[in-house]
Amino acid sequence: MAMEITNNYINTAVYSNSLNKSQSLADYASELAKLAPSVQVKVGGGFSSARSGKTLTLNPGLLNKMQHDPQMEKDMKEMIKGVEFITKFVDGLYKSSGKTLVYRHSYIDADGKYRCISQVKDGRSYNMSVKLRQERQKNSQKLIARSRQRARKSRKSLQKNRTVKTVGRRVDIKL
């Protein structure tokens, strides 16, 4: 479990949650991070800019709303647990299909809407692509060789057909 606060002003903000105990936004976010241990939980205004790993970014406005609204807190905790579930589920799918996850970034905005973006590499198709590329190269070389052979044959036939006949002072060229 890892957590990162992306905005400095968030660390000093103090809010009261639904249990009326004073708690900083960072402490509240670290509690929520325990619900999704397979992703790095961050607080920020958008997707993570990292090019690797799995992250879940929570909007600070959402955390504020969660601390003041018990029903929203319950719903969002369920959503965060769902992010954990879907992360593990999709990782299993990628593993079984031979794909490799480069990064997956999730974001829950101030209204509680979930968004996700990811990049995946397909190792099998790359290897297959290498094999197909080699096969295409061989086929291209065969095609080039056949084209050259046809060009030689047509050149020879043109040379045979081109005869020079001299009739008197006139030269007839047959093409």
PDB file of N, CA, C and O in Angstrom, residues 10-63:
ATOM      1  N   ILE A  10      -3.033  20.494   0.827  1.00  0.00           N
ATOM      2  CA  ILE A  10      -3.957  19.493   1.365  1.00  0.00           C
ATOM      3  C   ILE A  10      -3.484  18.986   2.723  1.00  0.00           C
ATOM      4  O   ILE A  10      -4.281  18.683   3.594  1.00  0.00           O
ATOM      5  N   ASN A  11      -2.176  18.923   2.913  1.00  0.00           N
ATOM      6  CA  ASN A  11      -1.643  18.380   4.155  1.00  0.00           C
ATOM      7  C   ASN A  11      -2.060  19.193   5.382  1.00  0.00           C
ATOM      8  O   ASN A  11      -2.172  18.651   6.470  1.00  0.00           O
ATOM      9  N   THR A  12      -2.262  20.481   5.236  1.00  0.00           N
ATOM     10  CA  THR A  12      -2.572  21.316   6.387  1.00  0.00           C
ATOM     11  C   THR A  12      -4.065  21.515   6.593  1.00  0.00           C
ATOM     12  O   THR A  12      -4.474  22.041   7.623  1.00  0.00           O
ATOM     13  N   ALA A  13      -4.863  21.102   5.621  1.00  0.00           N
ATOM     14  CA  ALA A  13      -6.313  21.297   5.755  1.00  0.00           C
ATOM     15  C   ALA A  13      -6.865  20.330   6.795  1.00  0.00           C
ATOM     16  O   ALA A  13      -6.502  19.166   6.830  1.00  0.00           O
ATOM     17  N   VAL A  14      -7.730  20.828   7.648  1.00  0.00           N
ATOM     18  CA  VAL A  14      -8.346  19.991   8.677  1.00  0.00           C
ATOM     19  C   VAL A  14      -9.862  20.062   8.505  1.00  0.00           C
ATOM     20  O   VAL A  14     -10.443  21.129   8.381  1.00  0.00           O
ATOM     21  N   TYR A  15     -10.482  18.906   8.438  1.00  0.00           N
ATOM     22  CA  TYR A  15     -11.928  18.811   8.272  1.00  0.00           C
ATOM     23  C   TYR A  15     -12.475  17.911   9.358  1.00  0.00           C
ATOM     24  O   TYR A  15     -11.767  17.108   9.947  1.00  0.00           O
ATOM     25  N   SER A  16     -13.728  18.006   9.585  1.00  0.00           N
ATOM     26  CA  SER A  16     -14.326  17.059  10.524  1.00  0.00           C
ATOM     27  C   SER A  16     -15.148  16.070   9.716  1.00  0.00           C
ATOM     28  O   SER A  16     -15.885  16.441   8.817  1.00  0.00           O
ATOM     29  N   ASN A  17     -14.966  14.801  10.000  1.00  0.00           N
ATOM     30  CA  ASN A  17     -15.713  13.793   9.255  1.00  0.00           C
ATOM     31  C   ASN A  17     -17.050  13.522   9.933  1.00  0.00           C
ATOM     32  O   ASN A  17     -17.449  14.196  10.871  1.00  0.00           O
ATOM     33  N   SER A  18     -17.753  12.518   9.421  1.00  0.00           N
ATOM     34  CA  SER A  18     -19.102  12.251   9.916  1.00  0.00           C
ATOM     35  C   SER A  18     -19.126  11.795  11.373  1.00  0.00           C
ATOM     36  O   SER A  18     -20.168  11.805  12.012  1.00  0.00           O
ATOM     37  N   LEU A  19     -17.969  11.399  11.910  1.00  0.00           N
ATOM     38  CA  LEU A  19     -17.928  10.976  13.312  1.00  0.00           C
ATOM     39  C   LEU A  19     -17.573  12.129  14.246  1.00  0.00           C
ATOM     40  O   LEU A  19     -17.346  11.921  15.436  1.00  0.00           O
ATOM     41  N   ASN A  20     -17.482  13.345  13.693  1.00  0.00           N
ATOM     42  CA  ASN A  20     -17.178  14.557  14.452  1.00  0.00           C
ATOM     43  C   ASN A  20     -15.806  14.544  15.111  1.00  0.00           C
ATOM     44  O   ASN A  20     -15.581  15.203  16.090  1.00  0.00           O
ATOM     45  N   LYS A  21     -14.881  13.796  14.602  1.00  0.00           N
ATOM     46  CA  LYS A  21     -13.528  13.906  15.131  1.00  0.00           C
ATOM     47  C   LYS A  21     -12.678  14.616  14.093  1.00  0.00           C
ATOM     48  O   LYS A  21     -12.842  14.427  12.900  1.00  0.00           O
ATOM     49  N   SER A  22     -11.812  15.459  14.567  1.00  0.00           N
ATOM     50  CA  SER A  22     -10.995  16.262  13.678  1.00  0.00           C
ATOM     51  C   SER A  22      -9.964  15.360  13.009  1.00  0.00           C
ATOM     52  O   SER A  22      -9.288  14.579  13.661  1.00  0.00           O
ATOM     53  N   GLN A  23      -9.867  15.483  11.675  1.00  0.00           N
ATOM     54  CA  GLN A  23      -8.986  14.600  10.932  1.00  0.00           C
ATOM     55  C   GLN A  23      -8.499  15.338   9.678  1.00  0.00           C
ATOM     56  O   GLN A  23      -9.284  15.968   8.980  1.00  0.00           O
ATOM     57  N   SER A  24      -7.218  15.253   9.414  1.00  0.00           N
ATOM     58  CA  SER A  24      -6.688  15.925   8.222  1.00  0.00           C
ATOM     59  C   SER A  24      -7.075  15.133   6.983  1.00  0.00           C
ATOM     60  O   SER A  24      -7.374  13.939   7.042  1.00  0.00           O
ATOM     61  N   LEU A  25      -7.048  15.812   5.867  1.00  0.00           N
ATOM     62  CA  LEU A  25      -7.393  15.189   4.597  1.00  0.00           C
ATOM     63  C   LEU A  25      -6.427  14.063   4.266  1.00  0.00           C
ATOM     64  O   LEU A  25      -6.819  13.014   3.754  1.00  0.00           O
ATOM     65  N   ALA A  26      -5.157  14.252   4.586  1.00  0.00           N
ATOM     66  CA  ALA A  26      -4.146  13.227   4.322  1.00  0.00           C
ATOM     67  C   ALA A  26      -4.404  11.969   5.154  1.00  0.00           C
ATOM     68  O   ALA A  26      -4.286  10.848   4.646  1.00  0.00           O
ATOM     69  N   ASP A  27      -4.774  12.151   6.434  1.00  0.00           N
ATOM     70  CA  ASP A  27      -5.076  10.993   7.279  1.00  0.00           C
ATOM     71  C   ASP A  27      -6.308  10.259   6.762  1.00  0.00           C
ATOM     72  O   ASP A  27      -6.352   9.030   6.749  1.00  0.00           O
ATOM     73  N   TYR A  28      -7.293  11.018   6.346  1.00  0.00           N
ATOM     74  CA  TYR A  28      -8.522  10.428   5.822  1.00  0.00           C
ATOM     75  C   TYR A  28      -8.233   9.651   4.536  1.00  0.00           C
ATOM     76  O   TYR A  28      -8.715   8.528   4.349  1.00  0.00           O
ATOM     77  N   ALA A  29      -7.391  10.222   3.675  1.00  0.00           N
ATOM     78  CA  ALA A  29      -7.019   9.548   2.432  1.00  0.00           C
ATOM     79  C   ALA A  29      -6.220   8.277   2.715  1.00  0.00           C
ATOM     80  O   ALA A  29      -6.397   7.262   2.044  1.00  0.00           O
ATOM     81  N   SER A  30      -5.365   8.312   3.734  1.00  0.00           N
ATOM     82  CA  SER A  30      -4.595   7.101   4.057  1.00  0.00           C
ATOM     83  C   SER A  30      -5.498   5.998   4.606  1.00  0.00           C
ATOM     84  O   SER A  30      -5.232   4.820   4.391  1.00  0.00           O
ATOM     85  N   GLU A  31      -6.570   6.368   5.297  1.00  0.00           N
ATOM     86  CA  GLU A  31      -7.555   5.369   5.731  1.00  0.00           C
ATOM     87  C   GLU A  31      -8.237   4.735   4.519  1.00  0.00           C
ATOM     88  O   GLU A  31      -8.463   3.528   4.477  1.00  0.00           O
ATOM     89  N   LEU A  32      -8.588   5.572   3.550  1.00  0.00           N
ATOM     90  CA  LEU A  32      -9.234   5.064   2.341  1.00  0.00           C
ATOM     91  C   LEU A  32      -8.285   4.199   1.516  1.00  0.00           C
ATOM     92  O   LEU A  32      -8.717   3.269   0.834  1.00  0.00           O
ATOM     93  N   ALA A  33      -6.987   4.492   1.588  1.00  0.00           N
ATOM     94  CA  ALA A  33      -5.999   3.718   0.840  1.00  0.00           C
ATOM     95  C   ALA A  33      -5.957   2.261   1.303  1.00  0.00           C
ATOM     96  O   ALA A  33      -5.620   1.371   0.526  1.00  0.00           O
ATOM     97  N   LYS A  34      -6.335   2.015   2.548  1.00  0.00           N
ATOM     98  CA  LYS A  34      -6.358   0.652   3.068  1.00  0.00           C
ATOM     99  C   LYS A  34      -7.418  -0.197   2.380  1.00  0.00           C
ATOM    100  O   LYS A  34      -7.333  -1.420   2.387  1.00  0.00           O
ATOM    101  N   LEU A  35      -8.408   0.454   1.771  1.00  0.00           N
ATOM    102  CA  LEU A  35      -9.463  -0.276   1.071  1.00  0.00           C
ATOM    103  C   LEU A  35      -8.994  -0.820  -0.276  1.00  0.00           C
ATOM    104  O   LEU A  35      -9.618  -1.726  -0.825  1.00  0.00           O
ATOM    105  N   ALA A  36      -7.929  -0.261  -0.815  1.00  0.00           N
ATOM    106  CA  ALA A  36      -7.410  -0.684  -2.121  1.00  0.00           C
ATOM    107  C   ALA A  36      -5.888  -0.823  -2.039  1.00  0.00           C
ATOM    108  O   ALA A  36      -5.151   0.029  -2.530  1.00  0.00           O
ATOM    109  N   PRO A  37      -5.396  -1.902  -1.431  1.00  0.00           N
ATOM    110  CA  PRO A  37      -3.954  -2.032  -1.234  1.00  0.00           C
ATOM    111  C   PRO A  37      -3.149  -2.292  -2.512  1.00  0.00           C
ATOM    112  O   PRO A  37      -1.945  -2.074  -2.515  1.00  0.00           O
ATOM    113  N   SER A  38      -3.780  -2.732  -3.591  1.00  0.00           N
ATOM    114  CA  SER A  38      -3.013  -3.045  -4.797  1.00  0.00           C
ATOM    115  C   SER A  38      -2.769  -1.826  -5.683  1.00  0.00           C
ATOM    116  O   SER A  38      -2.080  -1.926  -6.686  1.00  0.00           O
ATOM    117  N   VAL A  39      -3.324  -0.669  -5.320  1.00  0.00           N
ATOM    118  CA  VAL A  39      -3.100   0.553  -6.091  1.00  0.00           C
ATOM    119  C   VAL A  39      -2.502   1.623  -5.183  1.00  0.00           C
ATOM    120  O   VAL A  39      -2.676   1.595  -3.973  1.00  0.00           O
ATOM    121  N   GLN A  40      -1.820   2.554  -5.788  1.00  0.00           N
ATOM    122  CA  GLN A  40      -1.253   3.675  -5.043  1.00  0.00           C
ATOM    123  C   GLN A  40      -2.326   4.763  -5.005  1.00  0.00           C
ATOM    124  O   GLN A  40      -2.747   5.264  -6.034  1.00  0.00           O
ATOM    125  N   VAL A  41      -2.771   5.126  -3.824  1.00  0.00           N
ATOM    126  CA  VAL A  41      -3.826   6.130  -3.667  1.00  0.00           C
ATOM    127  C   VAL A  41      -3.198   7.503  -3.539  1.00  0.00           C
ATOM    128  O   VAL A  41      -2.261   7.706  -2.767  1.00  0.00           O
ATOM    129  N   LYS A  42      -3.717   8.445  -4.349  1.00  0.00           N
ATOM    130  CA  LYS A  42      -3.219   9.819  -4.352  1.00  0.00           C
ATOM    131  C   LYS A  42      -4.403  10.764  -4.198  1.00  0.00           C
ATOM    132  O   LYS A  42      -5.543  10.391  -4.448  1.00  0.00           O
ATOM    133  N   VAL A  43      -4.121  11.974  -3.802  1.00  0.00           N
ATOM    134  CA  VAL A  43      -5.126  13.026  -3.744  1.00  0.00           C
ATOM    135  C   VAL A  43      -4.707  14.075  -4.753  1.00  0.00           C
ATOM    136  O   VAL A  43      -3.569  14.542  -4.726  1.00  0.00           O
ATOM    137  N   GLY A  44      -5.610  14.412  -5.672  1.00  0.00           N
ATOM    138  CA  GLY A  44      -5.261  15.392  -6.688  1.00  0.00           C
ATOM    139  C   GLY A  44      -6.444  15.722  -7.573  1.00  0.00           C
ATOM    140  O   GLY A  44      -7.544  15.196  -7.400  1.00  0.00           O
ATOM    141  N   GLY A  45      -6.189  16.575  -8.546  1.00  0.00           N
ATOM    142  CA  GLY A  45      -7.249  17.085  -9.402  1.00  0.00           C
ATOM    143  C   GLY A  45      -7.388  16.374 -10.724  1.00  0.00           C
ATOM    144  O   GLY A  45      -8.132  16.829 -11.581  1.00  0.00           O
ATOM    145  N   GLY A  46      -6.696  15.273 -10.966  1.00  0.00           N
ATOM    146  CA  GLY A  46      -6.793  14.566 -12.238  1.00  0.00           C
ATOM    147  C   GLY A  46      -6.009  13.280 -12.215  1.00  0.00           C
ATOM    148  O   GLY A  46      -5.529  12.840 -11.168  1.00  0.00           O
ATOM    149  N   PHE A  47      -5.873  12.680 -13.396  1.00  0.00           N
ATOM    150  CA  PHE A  47      -5.127  11.433 -13.512  1.00  0.00           C
ATOM    151  C   PHE A  47      -3.663  11.637 -13.131  1.00  0.00           C
ATOM    152  O   PHE A  47      -3.114  12.724 -13.283  1.00  0.00           O
ATOM    153  N   SER A  48      -3.041  10.581 -12.676  1.00  0.00           N
ATOM    154  CA  SER A  48      -1.612  10.614 -12.390  1.00  0.00           C
ATOM    155  C   SER A  48      -0.862  10.740 -13.705  1.00  0.00           C
ATOM    156  O   SER A  48      -1.299  10.230 -14.734  1.00  0.00           O
ATOM    157  N   SER A  49       0.279  11.400 -13.676  1.00  0.00           N
ATOM    158  CA  SER A  49       1.076  11.549 -14.891  1.00  0.00           C
ATOM    159  C   SER A  49       2.167  10.488 -14.989  1.00  0.00           C
ATOM    160  O   SER A  49       2.961  10.507 -15.921  1.00  0.00           O
ATOM    161  N   ALA A  50       2.204   9.557 -14.047  1.00  0.00           N
ATOM    162  CA  ALA A  50       3.216   8.506 -14.057  1.00  0.00           C
ATOM    163  C   ALA A  50       3.019   7.599 -15.262  1.00  0.00           C
ATOM    164  O   ALA A  50       1.899   7.347 -15.695  1.00  0.00           O
ATOM    165  N   ARG A  51       4.102   7.098 -15.812  1.00  0.00           N
ATOM    166  CA  ARG A  51       4.049   6.218 -16.980  1.00  0.00           C
ATOM    167  C   ARG A  51       4.189   4.754 -16.607  1.00  0.00           C
ATOM    168  O   ARG A  51       4.456   3.919 -17.463  1.00  0.00           O
ATOM    169  N   SER A  52       3.998   4.454 -15.337  1.00  0.00           N
ATOM    170  CA  SER A  52       4.027   3.063 -14.899  1.00  0.00           C
ATOM    171  C   SER A  52       3.228   2.951 -13.603  1.00  0.00           C
ATOM    172  O   SER A  52       2.949   3.947 -12.945  1.00  0.00           O
ATOM    173  N   GLY A  53       2.872   1.736 -13.258  1.00  0.00           N
ATOM    174  CA  GLY A  53       2.195   1.480 -11.999  1.00  0.00           C
ATOM    175  C   GLY A  53       0.679   1.589 -12.070  1.00  0.00           C
ATOM    176  O   GLY A  53       0.099   1.822 -13.122  1.00  0.00           O
ATOM    177  N   LYS A  54       0.063   1.392 -10.911  1.00  0.00           N
ATOM    178  CA  LYS A  54      -1.392   1.459 -10.780  1.00  0.00           C
ATOM    179  C   LYS A  54      -1.724   2.498  -9.725  1.00  0.00           C
ATOM    180  O   LYS A  54      -1.238   2.405  -8.600  1.00  0.00           O
ATOM    181  N   THR A  55      -2.524   3.479 -10.097  1.00  0.00           N
ATOM    182  CA  THR A  55      -2.863   4.540  -9.155  1.00  0.00           C
ATOM    183  C   THR A  55      -4.364   4.775  -9.119  1.00  0.00           C
ATOM    184  O   THR A  55      -5.078   4.473 -10.070  1.00  0.00           O
ATOM    185  N   LEU A  56      -4.809   5.313  -8.013  1.00  0.00           N
ATOM    186  CA  LEU A  56      -6.178   5.796  -7.843  1.00  0.00           C
ATOM    187  C   LEU A  56      -6.055   7.194  -7.258  1.00  0.00           C
ATOM    188  O   LEU A  56      -5.518   7.367  -6.174  1.00  0.00           O
ATOM    189  N   THR A  57      -6.533   8.184  -8.010  1.00  0.00           N
ATOM    190  CA  THR A  57      -6.471   9.568  -7.547  1.00  0.00           C
ATOM    191  C   THR A  57      -7.856   9.993  -7.109  1.00  0.00           C
ATOM    192  O   THR A  57      -8.831   9.821  -7.845  1.00  0.00           O
ATOM    193  N   LEU A  58      -7.931  10.532  -5.912  1.00  0.00           N
ATOM    194  CA  LEU A  58      -9.196  11.012  -5.354  1.00  0.00           C
ATOM    195  C   LEU A  58      -9.174  12.537  -5.336  1.00  0.00           C
ATOM    196  O   LEU A  58      -8.200  13.140  -4.887  1.00  0.00           O
ATOM    197  N   ASN A  59     -10.243  13.137  -5.786  1.00  0.00           N
ATOM    198  CA  ASN A  59     -10.354  14.589  -5.799  1.00  0.00           C
ATOM    199  C   ASN A  59     -10.511  15.088  -4.365  1.00  0.00           C
ATOM    200  O   ASN A  59     -11.273  14.512  -3.588  1.00  0.00           O
ATOM    201  N   PRO A  60      -9.825  16.163  -3.975  1.00  0.00           N
ATOM    202  CA  PRO A  60      -9.947  16.673  -2.607  1.00  0.00           C
ATOM    203  C   PRO A  60     -11.376  17.116  -2.273  1.00  0.00           C
ATOM    204  O   PRO A  60     -11.817  16.980  -1.129  1.00  0.00           O
ATOM    205  N   GLY A  61     -12.099  17.617  -3.275  1.00  0.00           N
ATOM    206  CA  GLY A  61     -13.497  17.994  -3.053  1.00  0.00           C
ATOM    207  C   GLY A  61     -14.354  16.784  -2.696  1.00  0.00           C
ATOM    208  O   GLY A  61     -15.268  16.871  -1.871  1.00  0.00           O
ATOM    209  N   LEU A  62     -14.044  15.650  -3.313  1.00  0.00           N
ATOM    210  CA  LEU A  62     -14.757  14.410  -2.999  1.00  0.00           C
ATOM    211  C   LEU A  62     -14.499  13.998  -1.552  1.00  0.00           C
ATOM    212  O   LEU A  62     -15.421  13.617  -0.829  1.00  0.00           O
ATOM    213  N   LEU A  63     -13.241  14.085  -1.133  1.00  0.00           N
ATOM    214  CA  LEU A  63     -12.907  13.708   0.245  1.00  0.00           C
ATOM    215  C   LEU A  63     -13.637  14.610   1.241  1.00  0.00           C
ATOM    216  O   LEU A  63     -14.130  14.139   2.272  1.00  0.00           O
TER     217      LEU A  63
END
